[in-house]
């Protein structure tokens, strides 16, 4: 027989679930954490593997009791100001408390990374140890005078002069002679 011990913040499932098992039969035991929780360990095994296979004993009258404990996961809430993003290794969304995560800025084309704020400071890749949920912000700014690839927004006669991409803008105007200009929407 296989019995499941009650667990707070999660449950344990046995597959196949049935009234009786034969000696040597293999069952799968799965830890299913509640939302926001992770498997901390099995009651009979110090492991965080969420699925295990167990070969049942042939002892008559023996009951295998399986249980698990669960721990609240922590997160990294990231925001990006400007045109860019943040990569986290290992990737989340939930982490065990005490996990170290490397955060890397990922500027979009035509953008440069300026710096971090929040739970990390400085520039470049940063390592963050998560004891609680943390918030970080990556700030990006537009680079000047880069080749622009984009979608045609405007074509026609104008008195506009040569222009560069203003800070925070997704548009650039290029003078092409004889009072004609081309406006592009920058899409990377």
PDB file of C-alpha atoms in Angstrom:
ATOM      1  CA  UNK A   1       0.000   0.000   0.000  1.00  0.00           C
ATOM      2  CA  UNK A   2       1.161   3.595  -0.670  1.00  0.00           C
ATOM      3  CA  UNK A   3      -0.006   6.429   1.577  1.00  0.00           C
ATOM      4  CA  UNK A   4       0.526  10.134   1.057  1.00  0.00           C
ATOM      5  CA  UNK A   5       1.335  12.378   4.045  1.00  0.00           C
ATOM      6  CA  UNK A   6      -0.448  15.727   4.122  1.00  0.00           C
ATOM      7  CA  UNK A   7       1.761  18.683   3.243  1.00  0.00           C
ATOM      8  CA  UNK A   8       1.305  22.403   3.690  1.00  0.00           C
ATOM      9  CA  UNK A   9       1.735  24.509   0.526  1.00  0.00           C
ATOM     10  CA  UNK A  10       1.682  21.577  -1.871  1.00  0.00           C
ATOM     11  CA  UNK A  11       0.619  17.992  -2.418  1.00  0.00           C
ATOM     12  CA  UNK A  12       2.061  14.621  -3.351  1.00  0.00           C
ATOM     13  CA  UNK A  13       0.553  12.463  -6.103  1.00  0.00           C
ATOM     14  CA  UNK A  14       1.157   8.753  -6.744  1.00  0.00           C
ATOM     15  CA  UNK A  15       0.810   7.264 -10.252  1.00  0.00           C
ATOM     16  CA  UNK A  16      -0.773   4.836 -10.706  1.00  0.00           C
ATOM     17  CA  UNK A  17      -3.088   5.432  -7.760  1.00  0.00           C
ATOM     18  CA  UNK A  18      -4.848   2.202  -6.805  1.00  0.00           C
ATOM     19  CA  UNK A  19      -5.921   0.119  -3.809  1.00  0.00           C
ATOM     20  CA  UNK A  20      -3.167  -2.523  -3.971  1.00  0.00           C
ATOM     21  CA  UNK A  21       0.253  -3.024  -5.539  1.00  0.00           C
ATOM     22  CA  UNK A  22       2.338  -6.109  -6.286  1.00  0.00           C
ATOM     23  CA  UNK A  23       5.845  -6.684  -4.968  1.00  0.00           C
ATOM     24  CA  UNK A  24       8.415  -5.070  -7.287  1.00  0.00           C
ATOM     25  CA  UNK A  25       5.862  -2.747  -8.887  1.00  0.00           C
ATOM     26  CA  UNK A  26       7.178   0.725  -9.714  1.00  0.00           C
ATOM     27  CA  UNK A  27       5.179   3.847  -8.915  1.00  0.00           C
ATOM     28  CA  UNK A  28       5.919   7.467  -9.738  1.00  0.00           C
ATOM     29  CA  UNK A  29       5.639   9.966  -6.920  1.00  0.00           C
ATOM     30  CA  UNK A  30       5.257  13.648  -7.848  1.00  0.00           C
ATOM     31  CA  UNK A  31       5.556  16.738  -5.676  1.00  0.00           C
ATOM     32  CA  UNK A  32       3.119  19.436  -6.809  1.00  0.00           C
ATOM     33  CA  UNK A  33       3.887  22.765  -5.079  1.00  0.00           C
ATOM     34  CA  UNK A  34       1.126  25.330  -4.493  1.00  0.00           C
ATOM     35  CA  UNK A  35       1.395  28.590  -6.434  1.00  0.00           C
ATOM     36  CA  UNK A  36       4.504  30.513  -5.303  1.00  0.00           C
ATOM     37  CA  UNK A  37       6.131  27.487  -3.624  1.00  0.00           C
ATOM     38  CA  UNK A  38       8.897  25.028  -4.531  1.00  0.00           C
ATOM     39  CA  UNK A  39       9.698  21.507  -3.340  1.00  0.00           C
ATOM     40  CA  UNK A  40      12.086  21.821  -0.394  1.00  0.00           C
ATOM     41  CA  UNK A  41      12.667  18.093   0.185  1.00  0.00           C
ATOM     42  CA  UNK A  42      11.013  14.706   0.432  1.00  0.00           C
ATOM     43  CA  UNK A  43      10.372  13.462   3.981  1.00  0.00           C
ATOM     44  CA  UNK A  44      12.349  10.254   3.283  1.00  0.00           C
ATOM     45  CA  UNK A  45      14.999  11.645   0.911  1.00  0.00           C
ATOM     46  CA  UNK A  46      16.986  14.895   0.811  1.00  0.00           C
ATOM     47  CA  UNK A  47      16.216  15.695  -2.835  1.00  0.00           C
ATOM     48  CA  UNK A  48      14.527  18.470  -4.820  1.00  0.00           C
ATOM     49  CA  UNK A  49      13.656  16.242  -7.782  1.00  0.00           C
ATOM     50  CA  UNK A  50       9.906  16.747  -8.209  1.00  0.00           C
ATOM     51  CA  UNK A  51       9.299  13.307  -9.785  1.00  0.00           C
ATOM     52  CA  UNK A  52      10.671  10.038  -8.356  1.00  0.00           C
ATOM     53  CA  UNK A  53      10.248   6.383  -9.209  1.00  0.00           C
ATOM     54  CA  UNK A  54       9.946   3.976  -6.274  1.00  0.00           C
ATOM     55  CA  UNK A  55      10.051   0.176  -6.471  1.00  0.00           C
ATOM     56  CA  UNK A  56       7.649  -1.249  -3.897  1.00  0.00           C
ATOM     57  CA  UNK A  57       8.686  -3.836  -1.318  1.00  0.00           C
ATOM     58  CA  UNK A  58       7.251  -7.345  -1.279  1.00  0.00           C
ATOM     59  CA  UNK A  59       6.597  -7.289   2.476  1.00  0.00           C
ATOM     60  CA  UNK A  60       2.932  -8.159   3.138  1.00  0.00           C
ATOM     61  CA  UNK A  61       1.135  -5.474   5.084  1.00  0.00           C
ATOM     62  CA  UNK A  62       3.885  -2.892   4.468  1.00  0.00           C
ATOM     63  CA  UNK A  63       2.694   0.667   3.815  1.00  0.00           C
ATOM     64  CA  UNK A  64       5.006   3.169   2.133  1.00  0.00           C
ATOM     65  CA  UNK A  65       4.221   6.682   3.359  1.00  0.00           C
ATOM     66  CA  UNK A  66       5.505   9.470   1.111  1.00  0.00           C
ATOM     67  CA  UNK A  67       5.490  13.162   2.001  1.00  0.00           C
ATOM     68  CA  UNK A  68       7.189  16.382   1.023  1.00  0.00           C
ATOM     69  CA  UNK A  69       7.861  19.800   2.473  1.00  0.00           C
ATOM     70  CA  UNK A  70       7.605  22.977   0.437  1.00  0.00           C
ATOM     71  CA  UNK A  71       9.268  26.398   0.709  1.00  0.00           C
ATOM     72  CA  UNK A  72       8.090  29.809  -0.514  1.00  0.00           C
ATOM     73  CA  UNK A  73       9.964  30.793  -3.664  1.00  0.00           C
ATOM     74  CA  UNK A  74      11.500  34.221  -4.193  1.00  0.00           C
ATOM     75  CA  UNK A  75      11.500  36.267  -7.399  1.00  0.00           C
ATOM     76  CA  UNK A  76      13.345  39.005  -9.246  1.00  0.00           C
ATOM     77  CA  UNK A  77      11.073  41.771 -10.490  1.00  0.00           C
ATOM     78  CA  UNK A  78      12.867  43.477 -13.382  1.00  0.00           C
ATOM     79  CA  UNK A  79      12.031  46.632 -15.278  1.00  0.00           C
ATOM     80  CA  UNK A  80      13.842  48.332 -18.138  1.00  0.00           C
ATOM     81  CA  UNK A  81      13.870  52.072 -18.744  1.00  0.00           C
ATOM     82  CA  UNK A  82      14.653  52.779 -22.383  1.00  0.00           C
ATOM     83  CA  UNK A  83      15.191  50.233 -25.129  1.00  0.00           C
ATOM     84  CA  UNK A  84      16.556  47.014 -23.670  1.00  0.00           C
ATOM     85  CA  UNK A  85      15.906  44.113 -21.365  1.00  0.00           C
ATOM     86  CA  UNK A  86      17.394  41.921 -18.634  1.00  0.00           C
ATOM     87  CA  UNK A  87      18.586  38.305 -18.862  1.00  0.00           C
ATOM     88  CA  UNK A  88      18.793  36.195 -15.674  1.00  0.00           C
ATOM     89  CA  UNK A  89      20.873  33.002 -15.295  1.00  0.00           C
ATOM     90  CA  UNK A  90      19.496  30.729 -14.059  1.00  0.00           C
ATOM     91  CA  UNK A  91      16.128  31.802 -15.448  1.00  0.00           C
ATOM     92  CA  UNK A  92      13.156  32.075 -13.027  1.00  0.00           C
ATOM     93  CA  UNK A  93      10.394  32.816 -12.393  1.00  0.00           C
ATOM     94  CA  UNK A  94      10.777  31.259  -8.908  1.00  0.00           C
ATOM     95  CA  UNK A  95      14.029  30.650  -7.056  1.00  0.00           C
ATOM     96  CA  UNK A  96      14.973  28.934  -3.820  1.00  0.00           C
ATOM     97  CA  UNK A  97      15.985  31.406  -1.101  1.00  0.00           C
ATOM     98  CA  UNK A  98      19.779  31.751  -1.169  1.00  0.00           C
ATOM     99  CA  UNK A  99      20.068  31.252  -4.944  1.00  0.00           C
ATOM    100  CA  UNK A 100      22.652  33.429  -6.714  1.00  0.00           C
ATOM    101  CA  UNK A 101      21.475  34.811 -10.053  1.00  0.00           C
ATOM    102  CA  UNK A 102      23.604  36.587 -12.683  1.00  0.00           C
ATOM    103  CA  UNK A 103      21.791  39.543 -14.267  1.00  0.00           C
ATOM    104  CA  UNK A 104      22.956  40.773 -17.676  1.00  0.00           C
ATOM    105  CA  UNK A 105      21.773  43.906 -19.490  1.00  0.00           C
ATOM    106  CA  UNK A 106      20.554  43.312 -23.045  1.00  0.00           C
ATOM    107  CA  UNK A 107      20.422  46.611 -24.979  1.00  0.00           C
ATOM    108  CA  UNK A 108      18.389  46.694 -28.180  1.00  0.00           C
ATOM    109  CA  UNK A 109      20.006  47.877 -31.412  1.00  0.00           C
ATOM    110  CA  UNK A 110      20.889  51.546 -31.176  1.00  0.00           C
ATOM    111  CA  UNK A 111      20.749  51.522 -27.397  1.00  0.00           C
ATOM    112  CA  UNK A 112      23.446  51.373 -24.731  1.00  0.00           C
ATOM    113  CA  UNK A 113      23.276  50.197 -21.138  1.00  0.00           C
ATOM    114  CA  UNK A 114      23.674  53.017 -18.606  1.00  0.00           C
ATOM    115  CA  UNK A 115      23.397  51.236 -15.246  1.00  0.00           C
ATOM    116  CA  UNK A 116      21.452  49.314 -12.594  1.00  0.00           C
ATOM    117  CA  UNK A 117      19.327  50.549  -9.728  1.00  0.00           C
ATOM    118  CA  UNK A 118      17.346  48.819  -7.006  1.00  0.00           C
ATOM    119  CA  UNK A 119      18.808  45.631  -5.506  1.00  0.00           C
ATOM    120  CA  UNK A 120      22.004  45.947  -7.619  1.00  0.00           C
ATOM    121  CA  UNK A 121      24.101  48.978  -8.543  1.00  0.00           C
ATOM    122  CA  UNK A 122      26.775  49.677 -11.129  1.00  0.00           C
ATOM    123  CA  UNK A 123      27.243  48.612 -14.750  1.00  0.00           C
ATOM    124  CA  UNK A 124      27.760  45.302 -16.533  1.00  0.00           C
ATOM    125  CA  UNK A 125      26.731  41.863 -15.311  1.00  0.00           C
ATOM    126  CA  UNK A 126      25.786  41.696 -11.636  1.00  0.00           C
ATOM    127  CA  UNK A 127      25.318  38.738  -9.276  1.00  0.00           C
ATOM    128  CA  UNK A 128      22.370  38.926  -6.911  1.00  0.00           C
ATOM    129  CA  UNK A 129      21.795  36.499  -4.016  1.00  0.00           C
ATOM    130  CA  UNK A 130      18.077  36.119  -3.377  1.00  0.00           C
ATOM    131  CA  UNK A 131      17.141  35.922   0.283  1.00  0.00           C
ATOM    132  CA  UNK A 132      13.783  37.608  -0.432  1.00  0.00           C
ATOM    133  CA  UNK A 133      12.022  38.830  -3.574  1.00  0.00           C
ATOM    134  CA  UNK A 134      14.099  41.660  -5.106  1.00  0.00           C
ATOM    135  CA  UNK A 135      13.444  44.467  -7.583  1.00  0.00           C
ATOM    136  CA  UNK A 136      16.019  45.695 -10.104  1.00  0.00           C
ATOM    137  CA  UNK A 137      15.905  48.266 -12.881  1.00  0.00           C
ATOM    138  CA  UNK A 138      18.126  48.449 -15.953  1.00  0.00           C
ATOM    139  CA  UNK A 139      18.456  51.852 -17.637  1.00  0.00           C
ATOM    140  CA  UNK A 140      19.262  52.213 -21.339  1.00  0.00           C
ATOM    141  CA  UNK A 141      19.872  55.273 -23.519  1.00  0.00           C
ATOM    142  CA  UNK A 142      19.969  55.701 -27.289  1.00  0.00           C
ATOM    143  CA  UNK A 143      23.344  55.713 -29.024  1.00  0.00           C
ATOM    144  CA  UNK A 144      23.938  58.607 -31.406  1.00  0.00           C
ATOM    145  CA  UNK A 145      24.849  58.344 -35.093  1.00  0.00           C
ATOM    146  CA  UNK A 146      24.168  54.673 -35.704  1.00  0.00           C
ATOM    147  CA  UNK A 147      22.924  53.234 -38.980  1.00  0.00           C
ATOM    148  CA  UNK A 148      19.154  53.015 -38.732  1.00  0.00           C
ATOM    149  CA  UNK A 149      17.051  50.123 -39.969  1.00  0.00           C
ATOM    150  CA  UNK A 150      13.336  50.726 -39.884  1.00  0.00           C
ATOM    151  CA  UNK A 151       9.950  51.172 -41.460  1.00  0.00           C
ATOM    152  CA  UNK A 152       9.113  54.031 -43.792  1.00  0.00           C
ATOM    153  CA  UNK A 153       6.973  56.572 -41.942  1.00  0.00           C
ATOM    154  CA  UNK A 154       7.136  59.685 -44.160  1.00  0.00           C
ATOM    155  CA  UNK A 155       8.374  60.541 -47.629  1.00  0.00           C
ATOM    156  CA  UNK A 156       7.974  63.928 -49.248  1.00  0.00           C
ATOM    157  CA  UNK A 157       9.083  67.508 -49.705  1.00  0.00           C
ATOM    158  CA  UNK A 158       9.940  69.269 -46.484  1.00  0.00           C
ATOM    159  CA  UNK A 159      12.228  71.861 -45.033  1.00  0.00           C
ATOM    160  CA  UNK A 160      13.445  69.488 -42.300  1.00  0.00           C
ATOM    161  CA  UNK A 161      17.172  69.396 -41.783  1.00  0.00           C
ATOM    162  CA  UNK A 162      19.360  66.412 -40.987  1.00  0.00           C
ATOM    163  CA  UNK A 163      18.451  64.945 -37.616  1.00  0.00           C
ATOM    164  CA  UNK A 164      19.606  62.176 -35.288  1.00  0.00           C
ATOM    165  CA  UNK A 165      17.525  59.938 -33.037  1.00  0.00           C
ATOM    166  CA  UNK A 166      16.590  62.078 -30.016  1.00  0.00           C
ATOM    167  CA  UNK A 167      16.891  60.462 -26.582  1.00  0.00           C
ATOM    168  CA  UNK A 168      13.892  58.205 -25.953  1.00  0.00           C
ATOM    169  CA  UNK A 169      12.602  58.457 -29.535  1.00  0.00           C
ATOM    170  CA  UNK A 170      11.940  55.651 -31.989  1.00  0.00           C
ATOM    171  CA  UNK A 171      12.070  57.979 -35.028  1.00  0.00           C
ATOM    172  CA  UNK A 172      14.822  59.415 -37.153  1.00  0.00           C
ATOM    173  CA  UNK A 173      14.640  61.886 -40.041  1.00  0.00           C
ATOM    174  CA  UNK A 174      17.188  61.755 -42.828  1.00  0.00           C
ATOM    175  CA  UNK A 175      17.612  64.591 -45.317  1.00  0.00           C
ATOM    176  CA  UNK A 176      18.025  63.225 -48.838  1.00  0.00           C
ATOM    177  CA  UNK A 177      18.558  66.467 -50.770  1.00  0.00           C
ATOM    178  CA  UNK A 178      16.448  69.096 -52.580  1.00  0.00           C
ATOM    179  CA  UNK A 179      14.309  69.722 -49.484  1.00  0.00           C
ATOM    180  CA  UNK A 180      13.202  66.089 -49.358  1.00  0.00           C
ATOM    181  CA  UNK A 181      13.386  63.944 -46.255  1.00  0.00           C
ATOM    182  CA  UNK A 182      12.750  60.417 -45.182  1.00  0.00           C
ATOM    183  CA  UNK A 183      11.415  59.615 -41.690  1.00  0.00           C
ATOM    184  CA  UNK A 184      12.003  56.118 -40.301  1.00  0.00           C
ATOM    185  CA  UNK A 185      10.533  54.369 -37.303  1.00  0.00           C
ATOM    186  CA  UNK A 186      13.386  52.471 -35.666  1.00  0.00           C
ATOM    187  CA  UNK A 187      12.415  48.838 -35.119  1.00  0.00           C
ATOM    188  CA  UNK A 188      15.792  47.276 -34.475  1.00  0.00           C
TER     189      UNK A 188
END
